PDB file of C-alpha atoms in Angstrom:
ATOM      1  CA  MET A 298     106.195 114.459  97.058  1.00 66.00           C
ATOM      2  CA  THR A 299     107.227 110.662  99.120  1.00 87.00           C
ATOM      3  CA  THR A 300     104.015 109.460 100.166  1.00 95.00           C
ATOM      4  CA  GLU A 301     105.546 107.705 104.110  1.00 97.00           C
ATOM      5  CA  ALA A 302     103.416 104.314 104.674  1.00 98.00           C
ATOM      6  CA  LYS A 303     102.487 102.466 108.348  1.00 98.00           C
ATOM      7  CA  ILE A 304     101.231  99.246 108.904  1.00 98.00           C
ATOM      8  CA  CYS A 305      99.873  99.234 111.364  1.00 97.00           C
ATOM      9  CA  GLY A 306      97.725  96.711 113.826  1.00 97.00           C
ATOM     10  CA  ILE A 307     101.523  93.818 112.787  1.00 98.00           C
ATOM     11  CA  LYS A 308     100.990  90.955 116.024  1.00 98.00           C
ATOM     12  CA  THR A 309     103.382  88.147 114.001  1.00 98.00           C
ATOM     13  CA  ARG A 310     106.688  87.950 113.025  1.00 97.00           C
ATOM     14  CA  ASP A 311     106.006  87.598 109.178  1.00 98.00           C
ATOM     15  CA  ALA A 312     103.533  90.242 109.043  1.00 98.00           C
ATOM     16  CA  LEU A 313     106.691  92.422 110.273  1.00 98.00           C
ATOM     17  CA  THR A 314     108.828  90.571 107.657  1.00 98.00           C
ATOM     18  CA  ALA A 315     106.788  91.721 104.935  1.00 98.00           C
ATOM     19  CA  ALA A 316     106.528  95.631 106.373  1.00 98.00           C
ATOM     20  CA  LEU A 317     109.494  95.538 107.174  1.00 98.00           C
ATOM     21  CA  ASP A 318     110.941  93.580 103.719  1.00 98.00           C
ATOM     22  CA  GLY A 319     108.206  96.107 101.938  1.00 97.00           C
ATOM     23  CA  HIS A 320     109.862  99.582 102.881  1.00 97.00           C
ATOM     24  CA  ALA A 321     106.962 100.722 105.143  1.00 98.00           C
ATOM     25  CA  ASP A 322     108.334 103.699 107.054  1.00 98.00           C
ATOM     26  CA  TYR A 323     105.844 103.339 110.145  1.00 98.00           C
ATOM     27  CA  VAL A 324     105.289  99.085 112.013  1.00 98.00           C
ATOM     28  CA  GLY A 325     101.677  99.953 114.913  1.00 98.00           C
ATOM     29  CA  PHE A 326     101.445  97.976 117.839  1.00 98.00           C
ATOM     30  CA  VAL A 327      98.217  97.462 119.218  1.00 98.00           C
ATOM     31  CA  PHE A 328      97.152  98.673 123.055  1.00 98.00           C
ATOM     32  CA  PHE A 329      93.157  98.144 124.027  1.00 96.00           C
ATOM     33  CA  ALA A 330      92.375  94.984 124.710  1.00 95.00           C
ATOM     34  CA  PRO A 331      88.823  95.133 121.591  1.00 93.00           C
ATOM     35  CA  SER A 332      90.319  94.842 119.702  1.00 94.00           C
ATOM     36  CA  PRO A 333      91.649  91.997 117.502  1.00 95.00           C
ATOM     37  CA  ARG A 334      94.628  93.566 116.644  1.00 96.00           C
ATOM     38  CA  HIS A 335      95.928  93.928 120.858  1.00 97.00           C
ATOM     39  CA  LEU A 336      99.534  92.654 121.458  1.00 97.00           C
ATOM     40  CA  ASP A 337     100.664  91.461 124.655  1.00 97.00           C
ATOM     41  CA  ILE A 338     103.723  93.552 126.109  1.00 97.00           C
ATOM     42  CA  ALA A 339     106.245  90.462 125.529  1.00 97.00           C
ATOM     43  CA  THR A 340     105.194  89.611 121.978  1.00 97.00           C
ATOM     44  CA  ALA A 341     105.248  93.520 122.178  1.00 97.00           C
ATOM     45  CA  ARG A 342     108.391  93.993 122.745  1.00 98.00           C
ATOM     46  CA  HIS A 343     110.342  91.317 120.813  1.00 98.00           C
ATOM     47  CA  LEU A 344     108.791  92.724 117.293  1.00 98.00           C
ATOM     48  CA  ALA A 345     109.377  95.989 118.282  1.00 98.00           C
ATOM     49  CA  ASP A 346     113.610  95.296 119.229  1.00 98.00           C
ATOM     50  CA  GLU A 347     113.499  93.562 116.104  1.00 98.00           C
ATOM     51  CA  ALA A 348     111.580  96.362 114.345  1.00 98.00           C
ATOM     52  CA  ARG A 349     114.642  99.176 116.202  1.00 98.00           C
ATOM     53  CA  GLY A 350     116.005 101.370 112.772  1.00 97.00           C
ATOM     54  CA  LYS A 351     114.047  99.842 109.897  1.00 98.00           C
ATOM     55  CA  ALA A 352     110.965 101.582 110.413  1.00 98.00           C
ATOM     56  CA  LYS A 353     109.629 104.118 113.443  1.00 98.00           C
ATOM     57  CA  ILE A 354     108.181 101.898 116.263  1.00 98.00           C
ATOM     58  CA  VAL A 355     104.270 103.182 117.140  1.00 98.00           C
ATOM     59  CA  ALA A 356     102.493 102.578 120.134  1.00 98.00           C
ATOM     60  CA  LEU A 357      98.611 102.262 119.769  1.00 98.00           C
ATOM     61  CA  THR A 358      96.228 103.743 122.742  1.00 98.00           C
ATOM     62  CA  VAL A 359      92.839 104.804 123.839  1.00 97.00           C
ATOM     63  CA  ASP A 360      92.192 106.855 125.937  1.00 97.00           C
ATOM     64  CA  ALA A 361      95.100 105.181 128.787  1.00 98.00           C
ATOM     65  CA  ASP A 362      95.947 106.200 130.849  1.00 98.00           C
ATOM     66  CA  ASP A 363      99.985 106.671 132.015  1.00 98.00           C
ATOM     67  CA  ALA A 364     100.282 103.421 134.645  1.00 98.00           C
ATOM     68  CA  THR A 365      99.844 102.291 131.222  1.00 98.00           C
ATOM     69  CA  LEU A 366     101.572 104.340 128.749  1.00 98.00           C
ATOM     70  CA  ASP A 367     104.500 103.991 131.271  1.00 98.00           C
ATOM     71  CA  GLU A 368     104.347  99.778 130.792  1.00 98.00           C
ATOM     72  CA  ILE A 369     104.579 100.727 126.851  1.00 98.00           C
ATOM     73  CA  SER A 370     107.063 103.182 126.887  1.00 98.00           C
ATOM     74  CA  ASN A 371     109.060 101.241 129.516  1.00 97.00           C
ATOM     75  CA  ALA A 372     108.523  97.350 127.325  1.00 96.00           C
ATOM     76  CA  ILE A 373     109.708  98.364 123.460  1.00 97.00           C
ATOM     77  CA  ALA A 374     110.864 102.346 123.781  1.00 98.00           C
ATOM     78  CA  PRO A 375     108.190 103.929 120.947  1.00 98.00           C
ATOM     79  CA  ASP A 376     109.435 106.842 118.349  1.00 98.00           C
ATOM     80  CA  PHE A 377     105.435 107.726 118.838  1.00 98.00           C
ATOM     81  CA  PHE A 378     102.289 107.509 121.230  1.00 98.00           C
ATOM     82  CA  GLN A 379      99.111 107.509 118.929  1.00 98.00           C
ATOM     83  CA  LEU A 380      96.161 108.567 121.310  1.00 98.00           C
ATOM     84  CA  HIS A 381      93.019 106.630 119.879  1.00 95.00           C
ATOM     85  CA  GLY A 382      90.658 108.450 121.715  1.00 95.00           C
ATOM     86  CA  HIS A 383      88.691 111.296 123.249  1.00 95.00           C
ATOM     87  CA  GLU A 384      91.923 112.921 124.654  1.00 97.00           C
ATOM     88  CA  THR A 385      92.005 116.462 125.218  1.00 98.00           C
ATOM     89  CA  PRO A 386      94.472 118.984 123.456  1.00 98.00           C
ATOM     90  CA  GLU A 387      95.804 118.966 127.587  1.00 98.00           C
ATOM     91  CA  ARG A 388      96.010 115.623 127.402  1.00 98.00           C
ATOM     92  CA  VAL A 389      98.105 114.833 124.222  1.00 98.00           C
ATOM     93  CA  ALA A 390     100.412 117.939 125.390  1.00 98.00           C
ATOM     94  CA  GLY A 391     100.717 116.367 128.521  1.00 98.00           C
ATOM     95  CA  VAL A 392     101.872 112.964 127.488  1.00 98.00           C
ATOM     96  CA  ARG A 393     104.371 114.008 124.495  1.00 98.00           C
ATOM     97  CA  THR A 394     105.742 115.815 127.526  1.00 97.00           C
ATOM     98  CA  LYS A 395     105.758 113.074 130.518  1.00 97.00           C
ATOM     99  CA  PHE A 396     107.319 110.190 128.178  1.00 97.00           C
ATOM    100  CA  GLY A 397     108.953 112.908 125.357  1.00 97.00           C
ATOM    101  CA  ARG A 398     107.677 110.315 122.510  1.00 98.00           C
ATOM    102  CA  LYS A 399     106.033 111.801 119.091  1.00 98.00           C
ATOM    103  CA  ILE A 400     102.610 111.710 118.962  1.00 98.00           C
ATOM    104  CA  ILE A 401     100.042 110.952 117.004  1.00 98.00           C
ATOM    105  CA  LYS A 402      97.216 112.028 117.543  1.00 98.00           C
ATOM    106  CA  ALA A 403      93.269 110.228 115.851  1.00 97.00           C
ATOM    107  CA  ILE A 404      90.719 112.667 114.589  1.00 96.00           C
ATOM    108  CA  PRO A 405      87.827 110.986 113.640  1.00 95.00           C
ATOM    109  CA  VAL A 406      85.845 112.239 110.835  1.00 95.00           C
ATOM    110  CA  ARG A 407      81.989 111.714 109.234  1.00 92.00           C
ATOM    111  CA  THR A 408      81.758 115.157 108.811  1.00 92.00           C
ATOM    112  CA  SER A 409      83.708 118.740 107.558  1.00 91.00           C
ATOM    113  CA  ASP A 410      83.124 120.183 111.012  1.00 92.00           C
ATOM    114  CA  ASP A 411      85.178 116.600 113.029  1.00 93.00           C
ATOM    115  CA  ALA A 412      88.014 117.134 110.451  1.00 93.00           C
ATOM    116  CA  ALA A 413      88.202 121.146 111.506  1.00 93.00           C
ATOM    117  CA  ARG A 414      88.853 119.678 114.837  1.00 93.00           C
ATOM    118  CA  ALA A 415      92.399 118.837 114.755  1.00 95.00           C
ATOM    119  CA  GLU A 416      93.298 122.665 114.681  1.00 94.00           C
ATOM    120  CA  ALA A 417      93.175 122.237 118.160  1.00 96.00           C
ATOM    121  CA  TYR A 418      96.273 119.444 118.293  1.00 97.00           C
ATOM    122  CA  THR A 419      98.323 120.803 115.795  1.00 95.00           C
ATOM    123  CA  LYS A 420     100.426 122.622 118.521  1.00 95.00           C
ATOM    124  CA  VAL A 421     100.594 119.320 120.629  1.00 97.00           C
ATOM    125  CA  ALA A 422     100.594 116.541 118.030  1.00 97.00           C
ATOM    126  CA  ASP A 423     102.843 116.644 115.187  1.00 96.00           C
ATOM    127  CA  LEU A 424     100.677 115.358 112.991  1.00 97.00           C
ATOM    128  CA  ILE A 425      97.357 113.981 112.480  1.00 98.00           C
ATOM    129  CA  LEU A 426      95.397 110.890 111.753  1.00 98.00           C
ATOM    130  CA  PHE A 427      92.669 111.565 109.591  1.00 97.00           C
ATOM    131  CA  ASP A 428      90.917 108.186 110.070  1.00 96.00           C
ATOM    132  CA  ALA A 429      86.911 107.066 108.849  1.00 93.00           C
ATOM    133  CA  LYS A 430      84.584 108.179 113.023  1.00 87.00           C
ATOM    134  CA  ALA A 431      83.690 104.614 114.292  1.00 71.00           C
ATOM    135  CA  PRO A 432      80.411 103.175 113.540  1.00 57.00           C
ATOM    136  CA  SER A 433      77.185 103.402 116.015  1.00 58.00           C
ATOM    137  CA  GLY A 434      77.293 100.550 119.307  1.00 56.00           C
ATOM    138  CA  ALA A 435      81.069 100.298 117.702  1.00 51.00           C
ATOM    139  CA  THR A 436      83.296  98.962 120.926  1.00 53.00           C
ATOM    140  CA  ARG A 437      87.341 100.242 118.973  1.00 49.00           C
ATOM    141  CA  PRO A 438      87.568 103.463 118.022  1.00 55.00           C
ATOM    142  CA  GLY A 439      88.986 102.276 114.358  1.00 48.00           C
ATOM    143  CA  GLY A 440      89.484  99.943 112.141  1.00 51.00           C
ATOM    144  CA  HIS A 441      86.552  99.151 111.283  1.00 50.00           C
ATOM    145  CA  GLY A 442      88.132  98.843 107.095  1.00 67.00           C
ATOM    146  CA  GLN A 443      85.795 101.485 106.535  1.00 79.00           C
ATOM    147  CA  VAL A 444      86.634 105.439 103.952  1.00 92.00           C
ATOM    148  CA  PHE A 445      85.776 108.619 104.896  1.00 94.00           C
ATOM    149  CA  ASP A 446      84.623 111.073 102.194  1.00 94.00           C
ATOM    150  CA  TRP A 447      87.737 112.347 101.522  1.00 96.00           C
ATOM    151  CA  THR A 448      86.762 116.027 100.490  1.00 95.00           C
ATOM    152  CA  LEU A 449      85.735 116.678 103.647  1.00 94.00           C
ATOM    153  CA  LEU A 450      89.440 117.033 104.228  1.00 95.00           C
ATOM    154  CA  ASP A 451      90.024 119.654 101.718  1.00 90.00           C
ATOM    155  CA  ALA A 452      89.805 122.914 103.852  1.00 82.00           C
ATOM    156  CA  VAL A 453      92.502 121.381 106.085  1.00 87.00           C
ATOM    157  CA  PRO A 454      95.306 123.138 105.985  1.00 86.00           C
ATOM    158  CA  ARG A 455      98.102 122.123 102.852  1.00 81.00           C
ATOM    159  CA  ASP A 456     101.191 122.958 105.834  1.00 85.00           C
ATOM    160  CA  MET A 457      99.374 120.729 108.389  1.00 90.00           C
ATOM    161  CA  PRO A 458     101.431 117.206 108.918  1.00 90.00           C
ATOM    162  CA  PHE A 459      98.816 114.373 108.113  1.00 96.00           C
ATOM    163  CA  MET A 460      98.279 110.988 108.017  1.00 97.00           C
ATOM    164  CA  LEU A 461      95.257 109.794 105.874  1.00 97.00           C
ATOM    165  CA  SER A 462      93.587 105.974 107.633  1.00 96.00           C
ATOM    166  CA  GLY A 463      90.405 104.590 107.083  1.00 94.00           C
ATOM    167  CA  GLY A 464      89.404 101.472 104.806  1.00 94.00           C
ATOM    168  CA  LEU A 465      92.692 101.780 102.866  1.00 97.00           C
ATOM    169  CA  THR A 466      93.973  99.317 100.838  1.00 97.00           C
ATOM    170  CA  PRO A 467      96.005  98.087  98.363  1.00 97.00           C
ATOM    171  CA  GLY A 468      93.499  99.067  95.391  1.00 96.00           C
ATOM    172  CA  ASN A 469      92.444 102.882  96.352  1.00 97.00           C
ATOM    173  CA  VAL A 470      95.253 103.666  97.359  1.00 97.00           C
ATOM    174  CA  TRP A 471      96.331 105.922  95.012  1.00 96.00           C
ATOM    175  CA  GLU A 472      93.211 106.883  93.794  1.00 96.00           C
ATOM    176  CA  ALA A 473      93.238 107.801  98.642  1.00 96.00           C
ATOM    177  CA  MET A 474      96.928 109.607  98.058  1.00 95.00           C
ATOM    178  CA  GLN A 475      95.110 111.565  94.857  1.00 94.00           C
ATOM    179  CA  ALA A 476      92.685 113.719  96.509  1.00 94.00           C
ATOM    180  CA  THR A 477      94.383 114.174  99.787  1.00 94.00           C
ATOM    181  CA  HIS A 478      97.863 114.737  99.483  1.00 93.00           C
ATOM    182  CA  PRO A 479      98.807 113.247 103.335  1.00 95.00           C
ATOM    183  CA  GLN A 480     102.360 112.973 104.270  1.00 95.00           C
ATOM    184  CA  ALA A 481     101.286 109.370 104.846  1.00 97.00           C
ATOM    185  CA  VAL A 482      98.865 106.982 104.774  1.00 98.00           C
ATOM    186  CA  ASP A 483      97.639 103.729 107.479  1.00 98.00           C
ATOM    187  CA  VAL A 484      96.081 100.566 106.706  1.00 98.00           C
ATOM    188  CA  SER A 485      95.501  98.054 109.068  1.00 96.00           C
ATOM    189  CA  SER A 486      92.386  95.925 108.216  1.00 95.00           C
ATOM    190  CA  GLY A 487      93.340  96.498 103.917  1.00 96.00           C
ATOM    191  CA  VAL A 488      95.404  94.257 104.635  1.00 97.00           C
ATOM    192  CA  GLU A 489      93.606  91.309 106.432  1.00 97.00           C
ATOM    193  CA  THR A 490      91.583  88.805 105.572  1.00 97.00           C
ATOM    194  CA  ALA A 491      89.691  88.755 108.947  1.00 96.00           C
ATOM    195  CA  PRO A 492      89.910  90.887 111.343  1.00 94.00           C
ATOM    196  CA  GLY A 493      93.102  91.121 113.207  1.00 95.00           C
ATOM    197  CA  VAL A 494      94.754  88.797 110.861  1.00 97.00           C
ATOM    198  CA  LYS A 495      97.048  90.042 108.936  1.00 98.00           C
ATOM    199  CA  ASP A 496      98.547  88.709 105.082  1.00 98.00           C
ATOM    200  CA  ALA A 497     101.607  88.695 104.127  1.00 98.00           C
ATOM    201  CA  GLU A 498     101.240  89.822 100.376  1.00 98.00           C
ATOM    202  CA  LEU A 499      98.804  91.786 101.182  1.00 98.00           C
ATOM    203  CA  ILE A 500     101.189  94.466 102.840  1.00 98.00           C
ATOM    204  CA  ARG A 501     103.696  94.118  99.333  1.00 98.00           C
ATOM    205  CA  ARG A 502     100.691  95.497  97.889  1.00 98.00           C
ATOM    206  CA  PHE A 503      99.309  98.166  99.715  1.00 98.00           C
ATOM    207  CA  LEU A 504     103.261  99.349 100.059  1.00 98.00           C
ATOM    208  CA  HIS A 505     104.530  98.664  96.837  1.00 97.00           C
ATOM    209  CA  ALA A 506     101.254 100.742  95.443  1.00 97.00           C
ATOM    210  CA  VAL A 507     102.435 103.663  97.535  1.00 97.00           C
ATOM    211  CA  LYS A 508     106.176 103.870  97.214  1.00 94.00           C
ATOM    212  CA  THR A 509     105.467 103.425  93.334  1.00 92.00           C
ATOM    213  CA  ALA A 510     102.498 105.660  93.549  1.00 83.00           C
ATOM    214  CA  LYS A 511     102.889 109.529  91.790  1.00 67.00           C
ATOM    215  CA  GLN A 512     101.343 111.873  92.517  1.00 55.00           C
ATOM    216  CA  GLY A 513     100.322 115.008  90.702  1.00 48.00           C
TER     217      GLY A 513
END
């Protein structure tokens, strides 16, 4: 099985170029003001235009209203909306229908019960993204560089397509893939030198690790 790779939280052309040169399958743009990876619409439009046709474009939002989603949809025409908040299955289904975009639904994980919540979304989301649950008091739901216990995904049905996130780096992504067998892996802080500051060499190393891995 070939595992796909997503570079999330891209803010600059240099980071985008590194992702595309390394054959990232997805590039993610964050639209959530508390995040150090938040992008304005104009910058996102330019980056999305450069990425179009080379990688799948993902727009990450957190409990966004329809007006916000409509603005993003019209500006960058994403292939996917990544819903990273407390969206219910009904809300996810509504977004998918209204905007005609594929959906990645993030599920924050700290316990096996958290992971089990994914089943409620399998009919309304195209991909589930398992991420580490944010620390208490955090102002954003992801991008904290924390790894969760991958064995919590052992009970996830093997036919459920999912993306693995949470503290992945060039150094541990092979181990993560061996442990969980995801359809795709997602990285943000693991290829940064500071919150929101992507490093082109780390991006290249991460993508090389994913693309050359042989899963057992």
